[in-house]
Coordinates of C-alpha atoms (C1' of nucleotides) in Angstrom, one line a residue:
Chain A
X1 CA -6.8 24.1 -11.4
X2 CA -7.7 25.7 -14.7
X3 CA -3.9 25.7 -15.2
X4 CA -4.0 22.0 -14.8
X5 CA -6.7 21.6 -17.5
X6 CA -4.7 24.0 -19.8
X7 CA -1.5 22.0 -19.2
X8 CA -3.2 18.7 -20.0
X9 CA -4.9 20.1 -23.2
X10 CA -1.4 21.1 -24.4
X11 CA -0.4 17.5 -23.9
X12 CA -3.1 16.3 -26.2
X13 CA -5.8 15.6 -23.6
X14 CA -9.3 15.9 -24.9
X15 CA -11.1 18.2 -22.6
X16 CA -14.5 16.8 -21.7
X17 CA -17.1 17.8 -19.2
X18 CA -16.4 14.7 -17.2
X19 CA -12.7 15.3 -16.9
X20 CA -13.3 18.9 -16.0
X21 CA -15.6 17.9 -13.2
X22 CA -13.1 15.4 -11.8
X23 CA -10.4 18.0 -11.9
X24 CA -12.6 20.5 -10.1
X25 CA -13.5 17.9 -7.4
X26 CA -9.8 17.3 -6.7
X27 CA -9.0 21.0 -6.3
X28 CA -7.7 22.1 -2.9
X29 CA -5.2 21.4 0.0
X30 CA -5.2 18.3 2.1
X31 CA -7.6 16.7 -0.3
X32 CA -7.3 12.9 -0.2
X33 CA -10.5 11.4 -1.6
X34 CA -11.2 7.8 -2.6
X35 CA -12.3 7.1 -6.2
X36 CA -15.9 6.6 -4.9
X37 CA -15.8 9.9 -3.0
X38 CA -14.6 11.6 -6.2
X39 CA -17.4 9.9 -8.1
X40 CA -20.0 10.9 -5.5
X41 CA -19.0 14.6 -5.7
X42 CA -18.7 14.5 -9.5
X43 CA -22.2 13.1 -9.8
X44 CA -23.6 16.1 -7.9
X45 CA -22.2 18.3 -10.6
X46 CA -22.7 16.1 -13.6
X47 CA -25.3 13.4 -12.7
X48 CA -24.6 11.1 -15.6
X49 CA -20.9 10.6 -15.1
X50 CA -20.0 7.0 -14.7
X51 CA -17.7 5.2 -12.2
X52 CA -15.6 3.9 -15.0
X53 CA -14.8 7.4 -16.3
X54 CA -13.8 8.5 -12.8
X55 CA -11.5 5.6 -12.5
X56 CA -10.1 6.2 -16.0
X57 CA -9.6 9.9 -15.4
X58 CA -7.9 9.4 -12.0
X59 CA -5.6 6.8 -13.5
X60 CA -4.6 9.2 -16.3
X61 CA -4.0 12.0 -13.9
X62 CA -1.7 9.7 -12.0
X63 CA 0.2 8.6 -15.1
X64 CA 0.5 12.2 -16.2
X65 CA 2.0 13.1 -12.8
X66 CA -0.7 15.5 -11.8
X67 CA -2.2 13.5 -9.0
X68 CA -0.6 11.1 -6.5
X69 CA -2.1 7.8 -5.5
X70 CA -1.9 7.0 -1.8
X71 CA -2.5 3.6 -0.3
X72 CA -2.7 4.3 3.4
X73 CA -4.7 1.5 4.9
X74 CA -5.1 -1.3 2.4
X75 CA -8.6 -0.2 1.6
X76 CA -9.5 2.2 -1.2
X77 CA -6.7 4.2 -2.7
X78 CA -6.8 7.9 -2.2
X79 CA -6.0 10.6 -4.7
X80 CA -3.8 13.6 -3.7
X81 CA -3.8 16.6 -6.1
X82 CA -0.8 18.1 -4.4
X83 CA 1.6 16.2 -6.7
X84 CA 3.9 19.2 -7.5
X85 CA 5.0 19.8 -3.9
X86 CA 7.0 16.9 -2.5
X87 CA 5.4 15.9 0.8
X88 CA 4.6 13.0 3.1
X89 CA 1.4 12.1 5.1
X90 CA 0.3 12.2 8.7
X91 CA -2.7 10.1 9.5
X92 CA -4.9 9.9 12.5
X93 CA -5.0 6.3 13.8
X94 CA -8.5 6.8 15.1
X95 CA -10.5 8.8 12.6
X96 CA -8.3 8.5 9.5
X97 CA -7.9 12.2 8.8
X98 CA -4.9 12.8 6.5
X99 CA -2.7 15.9 6.5
X100 CA 0.2 16.7 4.1
X101 CA 3.4 17.2 6.0
X102 CA 7.0 18.3 5.1
X103 CA 9.7 16.5 7.1
X104 CA 13.2 18.0 7.3
X105 CA 16.0 16.6 5.3
X106 CA 16.2 13.9 2.6
X107 CA 14.6 10.6 3.7
X108 CA 16.8 8.7 1.3
X109 CA 19.9 9.8 3.2
X110 CA 18.9 7.7 6.2
X111 CA 19.3 4.5 4.3
X112 CA 22.9 3.3 4.5
X113 CA 24.5 1.7 1.4
X114 CA 24.8 -1.7 3.2
X115 CA 21.1 -1.6 3.7
X116 CA 20.3 -1.1 0.0
X117 CA 20.9 -4.7 -1.1
X118 CA 22.1 -3.5 -4.5
X119 CA 18.9 -1.6 -5.3
X120 CA 19.0 1.7 -7.2
X121 CA 16.9 3.5 -4.6
X122 CA 14.9 6.3 -6.1
X123 CA 12.3 7.5 -3.6
X124 CA 10.8 7.1 -0.2
X125 CA 7.2 7.5 1.1
X126 CA 6.7 8.2 4.8
X127 CA 3.4 7.7 6.6
X128 CA 3.4 9.2 10.1
X129 CA 0.7 7.9 12.4
X130 CA -0.8 9.4 15.6
X131 CA -3.9 10.8 17.1
X132 CA -5.3 14.1 15.8
X133 CA -6.4 16.9 18.1
X134 CA -10.0 15.8 17.9
X135 CA -9.3 12.2 18.8
X136 CA -7.2 12.6 22.0
Chain B
X1 CA 8.4 -19.9 15.8
X2 CA 7.6 -22.5 18.5
X3 CA 8.3 -19.6 20.9
X4 CA 5.6 -17.7 19.2
X5 CA 3.1 -20.5 19.7
X6 CA 4.1 -20.9 23.3
X7 CA 3.8 -17.2 23.9
X8 CA 0.3 -17.1 22.4
X9 CA -0.8 -20.1 24.3
X10 CA 0.2 -18.3 27.5
X11 CA -2.0 -15.5 26.4
X12 CA -5.1 -17.8 26.2
X13 CA -4.8 -18.6 22.6
X14 CA -6.3 -22.0 21.8
X15 CA -3.7 -23.9 19.8
X16 CA -5.3 -25.6 16.8
X17 CA -3.7 -27.3 13.8
X18 CA -4.8 -24.5 11.6
X19 CA -3.1 -21.8 13.7
X20 CA 0.0 -23.8 13.9
X21 CA 0.2 -24.2 10.2
X22 CA -0.3 -20.5 9.6
X23 CA 2.4 -19.7 12.1
X24 CA 4.8 -22.2 10.4
X25 CA 4.1 -20.7 6.9
X26 CA 5.0 -17.2 8.2
X27 CA 8.3 -18.3 9.7
X28 CA 11.5 -16.7 8.2
X29 CA 13.2 -13.5 7.2
X30 CA 12.1 -11.2 4.4
X31 CA 8.7 -13.0 4.4
X32 CA 5.9 -10.8 3.1
X33 CA 3.1 -13.1 1.9
X34 CA -0.4 -12.0 0.9
X35 CA -3.3 -13.7 2.7
X36 CA -4.0 -15.9 -0.4
X37 CA -0.3 -16.9 -0.5
X38 CA -0.4 -17.9 3.1
X39 CA -3.6 -19.8 2.4
X40 CA -2.0 -21.6 -0.6
X41 CA 1.0 -22.7 1.5
X42 CA -1.2 -23.7 4.4
X43 CA -3.3 -25.8 2.2
X44 CA -0.3 -27.8 1.1
X45 CA 0.2 -28.9 4.7
X46 CA -3.4 -29.0 5.9
X47 CA -5.7 -29.4 2.8
X48 CA -9.0 -28.6 4.5
X49 CA -8.0 -25.2 6.0
X50 CA -10.3 -22.5 4.9
X51 CA -9.7 -19.0 3.6
X52 CA -11.8 -17.5 6.4
X53 CA -9.5 -19.2 9.0
X54 CA -6.4 -17.8 7.4
X55 CA -7.9 -14.3 7.4
X56 CA -9.0 -14.7 11.0
X57 CA -5.7 -16.0 12.2
X58 CA -3.7 -13.4 10.4
X59 CA -5.9 -10.7 11.9
X60 CA -5.4 -12.1 15.4
X61 CA -1.6 -12.2 15.0
X62 CA -1.7 -8.6 13.9
X63 CA -3.8 -7.5 16.9
X64 CA -1.5 -9.5 19.2
X65 CA 1.5 -7.7 17.8
X66 CA 3.2 -10.8 16.4
X67 CA 2.8 -9.9 12.7
X68 CA 2.8 -6.6 10.8
X69 CA 0.3 -5.8 8.1
X70 CA 2.0 -4.0 5.2
X71 CA -0.1 -2.3 2.4
X72 CA 2.5 -1.6 -0.3
X73 CA 0.6 -1.2 -3.5
X74 CA -3.1 -0.9 -2.8
X75 CA -3.6 -4.5 -3.7
X76 CA -3.5 -7.4 -1.3
X77 CA -2.1 -6.7 2.2
X78 CA 1.1 -8.5 3.1
X79 CA 2.0 -10.1 6.4
X80 CA 5.4 -9.6 7.9
X81 CA 6.4 -11.9 10.8
X82 CA 9.4 -9.7 11.7
X83 CA 7.3 -7.6 14.1
X84 CA 9.7 -7.6 17.0
X85 CA 12.5 -5.9 15.1
X86 CA 11.6 -2.3 14.1
X87 CA 12.3 -2.0 10.4
X88 CA 11.1 -0.4 7.1
X89 CA 10.6 -1.7 3.6
X90 CA 12.5 -1.4 0.3
X91 CA 10.4 -2.5 -2.7
X92 CA 11.5 -3.0 -6.3
X93 CA 9.3 -0.8 -8.5
X94 CA 9.5 -3.4 -11.3
X95 CA 9.1 -6.9 -9.8
X96 CA 7.7 -6.0 -6.4
X97 CA 10.3 -7.8 -4.3
X98 CA 10.3 -6.6 -0.7
X99 CA 13.3 -6.4 1.6
X100 CA 13.4 -5.4 5.3
X101 CA 15.7 -2.5 5.8
X102 CA 17.0 -0.5 8.8
X103 CA 17.4 3.2 8.2
X104 CA 19.7 5.2 10.6
X105 CA 18.2 7.5 13.2
X106 CA 14.6 8.0 14.3
X107 CA 12.3 8.9 11.5
X108 CA 10.0 10.8 13.8
X109 CA 12.8 13.3 14.6
X110 CA 12.5 14.6 11.0
X111 CA 9.0 15.9 11.5
X112 CA 9.1 19.4 13.0
X113 CA 6.6 20.4 15.7
X114 CA 5.0 23.0 13.4
X115 CA 4.3 20.2 10.9
X116 CA 2.5 18.1 13.4
X117 CA -0.8 20.0 13.4
X118 CA -1.5 19.1 17.1
X119 CA -1.3 15.4 16.4
X120 CA 0.3 13.1 19.1
X121 CA 2.6 11.4 16.5
X122 CA 3.5 7.9 17.5
X123 CA 5.1 6.2 14.6
X124 CA 6.3 6.3 11.0
X125 CA 6.3 3.8 8.2
X126 CA 8.8 4.3 5.4
X127 CA 8.6 2.6 2.0
X128 CA 11.7 3.0 -0.1
X129 CA 11.3 2.3 -3.8
X130 CA 13.9 1.5 -6.5
X131 CA 15.0 -1.1 -8.9
X132 CA 16.5 -4.3 -7.5
X133 CA 19.7 -5.9 -8.9
X134 CA 17.7 -8.3 -11.1
X135 CA 15.6 -5.5 -12.6
X136 CA 18.2 -3.0 -13.8
Chain C
dA1 C1' -10.6 -41.3 30.7
dT2 C1' -14.6 -38.9 29.3
dC3 C1' -17.6 -35.0 29.1
dC4 C1' -18.7 -30.1 28.2
dT5 C1' -18.6 -25.9 26.3
dA6 C1' -16.7 -21.7 24.8
dG7 C1' -14.1 -20.8 21.2
dC8 C1' -12.6 -22.2 16.6
dT9 C1' -13.4 -23.6 11.8
dT10 C1' -16.0 -24.1 7.6
dG11 C1' -18.2 -23.1 3.1
dG12 C1' -20.6 -20.0 0.9
dA13 C1' -23.0 -15.7 0.4
dC14 C1' -22.0 -11.1 0.4
dT15 C1' -19.4 -6.5 0.1
dT16 C1' -16.0 -3.4 -1.5
dT17 C1' -12.9 -1.8 -4.7
dG18 C1' -11.4 -1.9 -9.1
dT19 C1' -11.1 -3.6 -14.3
dC20 C1' -12.9 -4.7 -18.8
dT21 C1' -15.8 -4.5 -22.9
dA22 C1' -18.9 -3.4 -26.7
dA23 C1' -21.7 0.0 -28.3
dG24 C1' -22.8 4.7 -28.5
dT25 C1' -21.2 9.8 -28.2
dC26 C1' -18.6 13.9 -29.0
dA27 C1' -14.3 17.3 -29.0
dA28 C1' -11.4 19.1 -32.1
dC29 C1' -9.4 19.5 -36.4
dA30 C1' -10.0 20.0 -41.4
Chain D
dT1 C1' -20.3 21.2 -41.0
dG2 C1' -18.5 16.7 -41.4
dT3 C1' -15.3 13.2 -39.9
dT4 C1' -12.9 10.4 -36.9
dG5 C1' -10.5 8.6 -33.2
dA6 C1' -10.7 9.3 -28.5
dC7 C1' -13.9 9.3 -24.8
dT8 C1' -17.9 7.7 -22.0
dT9 C1' -21.4 4.5 -20.6
dA10 C1' -23.8 0.5 -18.2
dG11 C1' -23.1 -3.5 -16.7
dA12 C1' -20.6 -7.8 -16.3
dC13 C1' -16.6 -9.5 -14.2
dA14 C1' -12.7 -10.1 -10.9
dA15 C1' -9.9 -9.7 -6.7
dA16 C1' -9.6 -9.1 -1.8
dG17 C1' -11.8 -9.4 2.2
dT18 C1' -15.9 -9.9 5.6
dC19 C1' -19.7 -12.2 7.7
dC20 C1' -22.7 -15.9 9.2
dA21 C1' -25.0 -20.1 10.8
dA22 C1' -23.9 -24.6 11.6
dG23 C1' -20.7 -28.0 13.0
dC24 C1' -16.3 -29.3 15.4
dT25 C1' -12.7 -29.6 19.0
dA26 C1' -9.0 -28.1 22.6
dG27 C1' -8.4 -28.2 27.0
dG28 C1' -10.3 -27.5 31.6
dA29 C1' -13.7 -29.8 34.7
dT30 C1' -15.5 -34.0 36.6

DNA sequence: ATCCTAGCTTGGACTTTGTCTAAGTCAACA
DNA sequence: TGTTGACTTAGACAAAGTCCAAGCTAGGAT
Protein backbone atom coordinates (compact mmCIF):
# COMPACT_ATOMS: atom_id res chain seq x y z
CA UNK A 1 0.00 0.00 0.00
CA UNK A 2 3.02 2.28 0.50
CA UNK A 3 3.59 1.63 -3.22
CA UNK A 4 0.19 3.14 -3.80
CA UNK A 5 1.01 6.31 -1.88
CA UNK A 6 4.34 6.59 -3.68
CA UNK A 7 2.66 6.11 -7.06
CA UNK A 8 0.11 8.79 -6.29
CA UNK A 9 2.70 11.25 -5.05
CA UNK A 10 4.51 10.87 -8.36
CA UNK A 11 1.26 11.78 -10.04
CA UNK A 12 1.13 15.08 -8.16
CA UNK A 13 -1.01 13.96 -5.25
CA UNK A 14 -0.36 15.90 -2.08
CA UNK A 15 0.27 13.38 0.66
CA UNK A 16 -1.73 14.27 3.74
CA UNK A 17 -2.36 12.37 6.96
CA UNK A 18 -6.01 11.95 5.96
CA UNK A 19 -5.22 10.38 2.60
CA UNK A 20 -2.65 8.11 4.16
CA UNK A 21 -5.19 6.85 6.68
CA UNK A 22 -7.84 6.20 4.02
CA UNK A 23 -5.32 4.25 1.95
CA UNK A 24 -4.31 2.21 5.01
CA UNK A 25 -7.93 1.37 5.82
CA UNK A 26 -8.45 0.08 2.29
CA UNK A 27 -5.46 -2.25 2.36
CA UNK A 28 -6.09 -5.99 2.07
CA UNK A 29 -7.88 -8.71 0.11
CA UNK A 30 -11.63 -9.08 -0.17
CA UNK A 31 -12.05 -5.58 1.26
CA UNK A 32 -15.34 -4.00 0.21
CA UNK A 33 -16.12 -1.24 2.67
CA UNK A 34 -18.77 1.45 2.34
CA UNK A 35 -17.71 5.08 2.60
CA UNK A 36 -19.13 5.26 6.12
CA UNK A 37 -17.25 2.13 7.15
CA UNK A 38 -14.05 3.63 5.76
CA UNK A 39 -14.80 6.80 7.71
CA UNK A 40 -15.44 4.90 10.95
CA UNK A 41 -12.12 3.04 10.67
CA UNK A 42 -10.28 6.17 9.62
CA UNK A 43 -11.64 8.05 12.65
CA UNK A 44 -10.18 5.44 14.99
CA UNK A 45 -6.72 6.32 13.66
CA UNK A 46 -7.21 10.02 13.01
CA UNK A 47 -10.15 11.25 15.11
CA UNK A 48 -10.63 14.60 13.40
CA UNK A 49 -10.97 13.28 9.84
CA UNK A 50 -14.23 14.42 8.25
CA UNK A 51 -16.78 12.53 6.18
CA UNK A 52 -16.29 14.95 3.30
CA UNK A 53 -12.58 14.15 3.10
CA UNK A 54 -13.26 10.43 3.06
CA UNK A 55 -15.74 10.90 0.20
CA UNK A 56 -13.32 13.17 -1.65
CA UNK A 57 -10.41 10.79 -1.23
CA UNK A 58 -12.38 7.72 -2.26
CA UNK A 59 -13.63 9.57 -5.32
CA UNK A 60 -10.10 10.55 -6.29
CA UNK A 61 -8.80 7.01 -5.84
CA UNK A 62 -11.58 5.79 -8.15
CA UNK A 63 -10.76 8.39 -10.81
CA UNK A 64 -7.07 7.54 -10.55
CA UNK A 65 -7.93 3.90 -11.12
CA UNK A 66 -6.56 2.71 -7.79
CA UNK A 67 -9.89 1.64 -6.29
CA UNK A 68 -13.08 0.23 -7.81
CA UNK A 69 -16.54 1.41 -6.93
CA UNK A 70 -19.03 -1.45 -6.56
CA UNK A 71 -22.80 -0.95 -6.39
CA UNK A 72 -24.13 -4.29 -5.31
CA UNK A 73 -27.46 -3.66 -3.73
CA UNK A 74 -28.63 -0.15 -4.48
CA UNK A 75 -27.60 0.92 -1.03
CA UNK A 76 -24.22 2.40 -0.17
CA UNK A 77 -21.46 2.01 -2.74
CA UNK A 78 -18.52 -0.14 -1.73
CA UNK A 79 -14.85 0.48 -2.44
CA UNK A 80 -12.61 -2.33 -3.63
CA UNK A 81 -8.84 -1.72 -3.50
CA UNK A 82 -8.15 -4.72 -5.76
CA UNK A 83 -8.34 -2.57 -8.90
CA UNK A 84 -5.23 -3.90 -10.61
CA UNK A 85 -6.41 -7.51 -10.83
CA UNK A 86 -9.46 -7.91 -13.05
CA UNK A 87 -12.12 -9.78 -11.11
CA UNK A 88 -15.82 -10.17 -10.47
CA UNK A 89 -17.87 -10.47 -7.27
CA UNK A 90 -19.69 -13.26 -5.49
CA UNK A 91 -22.20 -12.08 -2.90
CA UNK A 92 -24.10 -13.98 -0.22
CA UNK A 93 -27.82 -13.34 -0.73
CA UNK A 94 -28.39 -13.69 2.99
CA UNK A 95 -25.59 -11.95 4.88
CA UNK A 96 -24.12 -9.79 2.13
CA UNK A 97 -20.54 -11.05 2.36
CA UNK A 98 -18.56 -10.27 -0.80
CA UNK A 99 -15.71 -12.29 -2.28
CA UNK A 100 -13.57 -11.44 -5.27
CA UNK A 101 -13.76 -14.22 -7.90
CA UNK A 102 -12.10 -14.93 -11.24
CA UNK A 103 -14.39 -16.53 -13.86
CA UNK A 104 -12.86 -18.37 -16.80
CA UNK A 105 -12.84 -16.78 -20.24
CA UNK A 106 -13.75 -13.33 -21.47
CA UNK A 107 -17.28 -12.30 -20.45
CA UNK A 108 -17.52 -10.00 -23.49
CA UNK A 109 -17.22 -12.98 -25.81
CA UNK A 110 -20.64 -14.22 -24.70
CA UNK A 111 -22.43 -11.20 -26.16
CA UNK A 112 -23.18 -11.82 -29.86
CA UNK A 113 -22.85 -8.95 -32.35
CA UNK A 114 -26.60 -8.92 -33.01
CA UNK A 115 -27.19 -8.34 -29.29
CA UNK A 116 -24.96 -5.26 -29.16
CA UNK A 117 -27.39 -2.80 -30.75
CA UNK A 118 -24.55 -0.85 -32.33
CA UNK A 119 -22.84 -0.21 -28.98
CA UNK A 120 -19.04 -0.19 -28.72
CA UNK A 121 -18.99 -2.61 -25.80
CA UNK A 122 -15.94 -2.15 -23.61
CA UNK A 123 -16.49 -4.04 -20.38
CA UNK A 124 -18.65 -6.33 -18.32
CA UNK A 125 -19.29 -6.57 -14.59
CA UNK A 126 -20.63 -9.82 -13.22
CA UNK A 127 -22.27 -10.27 -9.84
CA UNK A 128 -22.73 -13.89 -8.81
CA UNK A 129 -25.23 -14.52 -6.04
CA UNK A 130 -25.72 -17.45 -3.73
CA UNK A 131 -25.55 -18.56 -0.11
CA UNK A 132 -22.21 -18.57 1.64
CA UNK A 133 -21.06 -21.53 3.77
CA UNK A 134 -22.18 -19.80 6.98
CA UNK A 135 -25.69 -19.13 5.67
CA UNK A 136 -26.80 -22.53 4.42
CA UNK B 1 -50.15 -6.50 -18.81
CA UNK B 2 -53.78 -7.31 -18.03
CA UNK B 3 -52.51 -10.89 -17.66
CA UNK B 4 -50.25 -9.58 -14.95
CA UNK B 5 -53.10 -7.98 -13.03
CA UNK B 6 -55.19 -11.12 -13.40
CA UNK B 7 -52.32 -13.29 -12.20
CA UNK B 8 -51.80 -11.09 -9.16
CA UNK B 9 -55.47 -11.00 -8.30
CA UNK B 10 -55.46 -14.79 -8.25
CA UNK B 11 -52.64 -14.58 -5.75
CA UNK B 12 -54.79 -12.52 -3.40
CA UNK B 13 -53.66 -9.08 -4.51
CA UNK B 14 -56.29 -6.43 -4.00
CA UNK B 15 -56.71 -4.63 -7.28
CA UNK B 16 -56.70 -0.88 -6.71
CA UNK B 17 -56.60 2.01 -9.15
CA UNK B 18 -53.09 2.86 -7.93
CA UNK B 19 -51.70 -0.62 -8.54
CA UNK B 20 -53.33 -0.76 -11.95
CA UNK B 21 -51.68 2.53 -12.94
CA UNK B 22 -48.24 1.44 -11.75
CA UNK B 23 -48.59 -1.79 -13.74
CA UNK B 24 -49.63 0.15 -16.84
CA UNK B 25 -46.67 2.51 -16.55
CA UNK B 26 -44.29 -0.45 -16.41
CA UNK B 27 -45.65 -2.08 -19.56
CA UNK B 28 -43.30 -2.44 -22.54
CA UNK B 29 -39.85 -3.57 -23.69
CA UNK B 30 -36.57 -2.02 -22.60
CA UNK B 31 -38.42 -0.21 -19.81
CA UNK B 32 -36.09 0.65 -16.93
CA UNK B 33 -37.69 3.47 -14.96
CA UNK B 34 -36.65 4.75 -11.55
CA UNK B 35 -39.26 4.85 -8.80
CA UNK B 36 -39.58 8.62 -9.23
CA UNK B 37 -40.07 8.26 -12.97
CA UNK B 38 -42.76 5.67 -12.37
CA UNK B 39 -44.37 8.06 -9.90
CA UNK B 40 -44.24 10.98 -12.36
CA UNK B 41 -45.95 8.93 -15.08
CA UNK B 42 -48.46 7.47 -12.65
CA UNK B 43 -49.39 10.96 -11.46
CA UNK B 44 -50.28 11.99 -14.99
CA UNK B 45 -52.95 9.26 -15.01
CA UNK B 46 -53.98 9.36 -11.37
CA UNK B 47 -52.98 12.73 -9.90
CA UNK B 48 -53.45 11.84 -6.24
CA UNK B 49 -51.19 8.78 -6.16
CA UNK B 50 -48.49 9.09 -3.52
CA UNK B 51 -44.81 8.33 -3.68
CA UNK B 52 -45.16 5.87 -0.81
CA UNK B 53 -47.69 3.81 -2.76
CA UNK B 54 -45.45 3.68 -5.81
CA UNK B 55 -42.57 2.44 -3.63
CA UNK B 56 -44.84 -0.08 -1.92
CA UNK B 57 -46.24 -1.38 -5.18
CA UNK B 58 -42.86 -1.67 -6.88
CA UNK B 59 -41.53 -3.53 -3.85
CA UNK B 60 -44.43 -5.96 -3.95
CA UNK B 61 -44.02 -6.57 -7.67
CA UNK B 62 -40.36 -7.38 -7.05
CA UNK B 63 -41.17 -9.81 -4.23
CA UNK B 64 -43.83 -11.45 -6.39
CA UNK B 65 -41.25 -11.93 -9.13
CA UNK B 66 -43.10 -9.82 -11.69
CA UNK B 67 -40.53 -7.03 -11.89
CA UNK B 68 -36.75 -6.95 -11.51
CA UNK B 69 -34.86 -4.39 -9.51
CA UNK B 70 -31.70 -3.17 -11.25
CA UNK B 71 -29.00 -1.13 -9.49
CA UNK B 72 -26.80 0.08 -12.27
CA UNK B 73 -25.02 3.14 -11.01
CA UNK B 74 -25.43 3.41 -7.27
CA UNK B 75 -28.08 6.06 -7.74
CA UNK B 76 -31.79 5.32 -7.98
CA UNK B 77 -32.82 1.71 -8.51
CA UNK B 78 -34.57 0.92 -11.78
CA UNK B 79 -37.51 -1.40 -12.31
CA UNK B 80 -37.57 -3.82 -15.23
CA UNK B 81 -40.90 -5.47 -16.09
CA UNK B 82 -39.22 -8.07 -18.30
CA UNK B 83 -38.84 -10.49 -15.38
CA UNK B 84 -40.09 -13.61 -17.15
CA UNK B 85 -37.39 -13.61 -19.84
CA UNK B 86 -33.90 -14.11 -18.41
CA UNK B 87 -31.67 -11.35 -19.68
CA UNK B 88 -28.77 -9.08 -18.87
CA UNK B 89 -28.18 -5.36 -19.37
CA UNK B 90 -26.10 -3.23 -21.71
CA UNK B 91 -25.62 0.35 -20.56
CA UNK B 92 -24.21 3.36 -22.36
CA UNK B 93 -21.34 4.77 -20.29
CA UNK B 94 -22.11 8.26 -21.54
CA UNK B 95 -25.89 8.77 -21.64
CA UNK B 96 -27.06 5.90 -19.42
CA UNK B 97 -29.41 4.26 -21.93
CA UNK B 98 -30.18 0.66 -20.96
CA UNK B 99 -30.94 -2.24 -23.33
CA UNK B 100 -31.93 -5.77 -22.43
CA UNK B 101 -29.49 -8.26 -23.98
CA UNK B 102 -29.21 -12.05 -24.17
CA UNK B 103 -25.67 -13.42 -23.90
CA UNK B 104 -24.91 -16.92 -25.19
CA UNK B 105 -24.41 -19.76 -22.72
CA UNK B 106 -24.86 -20.01 -18.97
CA UNK B 107 -22.90 -17.35 -17.09
CA UNK B 108 -22.68 -19.60 -14.04
CA UNK B 109 -20.64 -22.13 -16.03
CA UNK B 110 -17.73 -19.67 -16.19
CA UNK B 111 -17.20 -19.77 -12.42
CA UNK B 112 -14.95 -22.73 -11.53
CA UNK B 113 -15.64 -24.74 -8.38
CA UNK B 114 -12.42 -23.55 -6.72
CA UNK B 115 -13.60 -19.95 -7.16
CA UNK B 116 -16.90 -20.56 -5.36
CA UNK B 117 -15.54 -20.53 -1.80
CA UNK B 118 -18.18 -23.03 -0.66
CA UNK B 119 -21.07 -20.82 -1.78
CA UNK B 120 -24.21 -22.39 -3.29
CA UNK B 121 -24.16 -20.11 -6.33
CA UNK B 122 -27.62 -19.57 -7.76
CA UNK B 123 -27.47 -16.72 -10.22
CA UNK B 124 -25.41 -14.14 -12.03
CA UNK B 125 -26.17 -10.61 -13.17
CA UNK B 126 -24.06 -9.14 -15.95
CA UNK B 127 -23.79 -5.46 -16.79
CA UNK B 128 -22.12 -4.76 -20.11
CA UNK B 129 -20.87 -1.22 -20.60
CA UNK B 130 -19.97 0.72 -23.71
CA UNK B 131 -20.93 3.66 -25.89
CA UNK B 132 -24.27 3.58 -27.67
CA UNK B 133 -24.59 4.57 -31.36
CA UNK B 134 -25.71 8.09 -30.42
CA UNK B 135 -22.73 8.68 -28.13
CA UNK B 136 -19.76 7.72 -30.29
C1' DA C 1 -77.70 -3.73 -2.26
C1' DT C 2 -75.31 -2.63 1.82
C1' DC C 3 -72.12 -3.43 5.45
C1' DC C 4 -67.58 -4.68 7.40
C1' DT C 5 -63.03 -5.00 7.84
C1' DA C 6 -58.46 -6.26 6.58
C1' DG C 7 -55.64 -4.39 3.60
C1' DC C 8 -54.39 -0.29 0.97
C1' DT C 9 -53.24 4.64 0.54
C1' DT C 10 -51.80 9.11 2.08
C1' DG C 11 -48.81 13.06 3.55
C1' DG C 12 -45.32 14.11 6.08
C1' DA C 13 -41.59 13.18 9.13
C1' DC C 14 -37.51 10.73 9.20
C1' DT C 15 -33.17 8.11 7.71
C1' DT C 16 -29.38 7.08 4.80
C1' DT C 17 -26.14 8.22 1.50
C1' DG C 18 -23.84 11.53 -0.76
C1' DT C 19 -22.64 16.56 -2.43
C1' DC C 20 -21.46 21.34 -1.88
C1' DT C 21 -19.51 25.58 0.17
C1' DA C 22 -16.95 29.06 2.61
C1' DA C 23 -13.43 29.55 5.73
C1' DG C 24 -9.35 27.86 7.72
C1' DT C 25 -5.05 24.80 7.38
C1' DC C 26 -0.89 22.81 5.64
C1' DA C 27 2.46 20.07 2.22
C1' DA C 28 5.77 20.98 -0.78
C1' DC C 29 8.49 23.86 -3.42
C1' DA C 30 11.39 28.04 -3.72
C1' DT D 1 11.32 30.00 6.50
C1' DG D 2 7.78 31.87 3.68
C1' DT D 3 4.31 31.37 0.22
C1' DT D 4 0.60 29.54 -2.08
C1' DG D 5 -2.57 26.62 -4.09
C1' DA D 6 -4.32 22.38 -2.83
C1' DC D 7 -6.51 20.12 0.97
C1' DT D 8 -9.67 19.70 5.00
C1' DT D 9 -13.45 20.93 7.89
C1' DA D 10 -18.26 21.45 9.77
C1' DG D 11 -22.46 21.92 8.59
C1' DA D 12 -26.12 22.87 5.31
C1' DC D 13 -28.24 20.77 1.59
C1' DA D 14 -30.10 17.16 -1.70
C1' DA D 15 -31.67 12.69 -3.48
C1' DA D 16 -33.60 8.29 -2.66
C1' DG D 17 -36.04 5.58 0.17
C1' DT D 18 -38.58 4.08 4.66
C1' DC D 19 -41.95 4.46 8.25
C1' DC D 20 -46.15 5.75 10.61
C1' DA D 21 -50.74 7.07 12.19
C1' DA D 22 -54.95 8.21 10.28
C1' DG D 23 -58.31 7.70 6.77
C1' DC D 24 -60.22 5.11 2.74
C1' DT D 25 -61.95 1.17 -0.04
C1' DA D 26 -62.17 -3.55 -2.58
C1' DG D 27 -64.40 -7.33 -2.27
C1' DG D 28 -66.36 -11.02 0.57
C1' DA D 29 -70.21 -11.60 3.93
C1' DT D 30 -74.91 -10.72 5.08
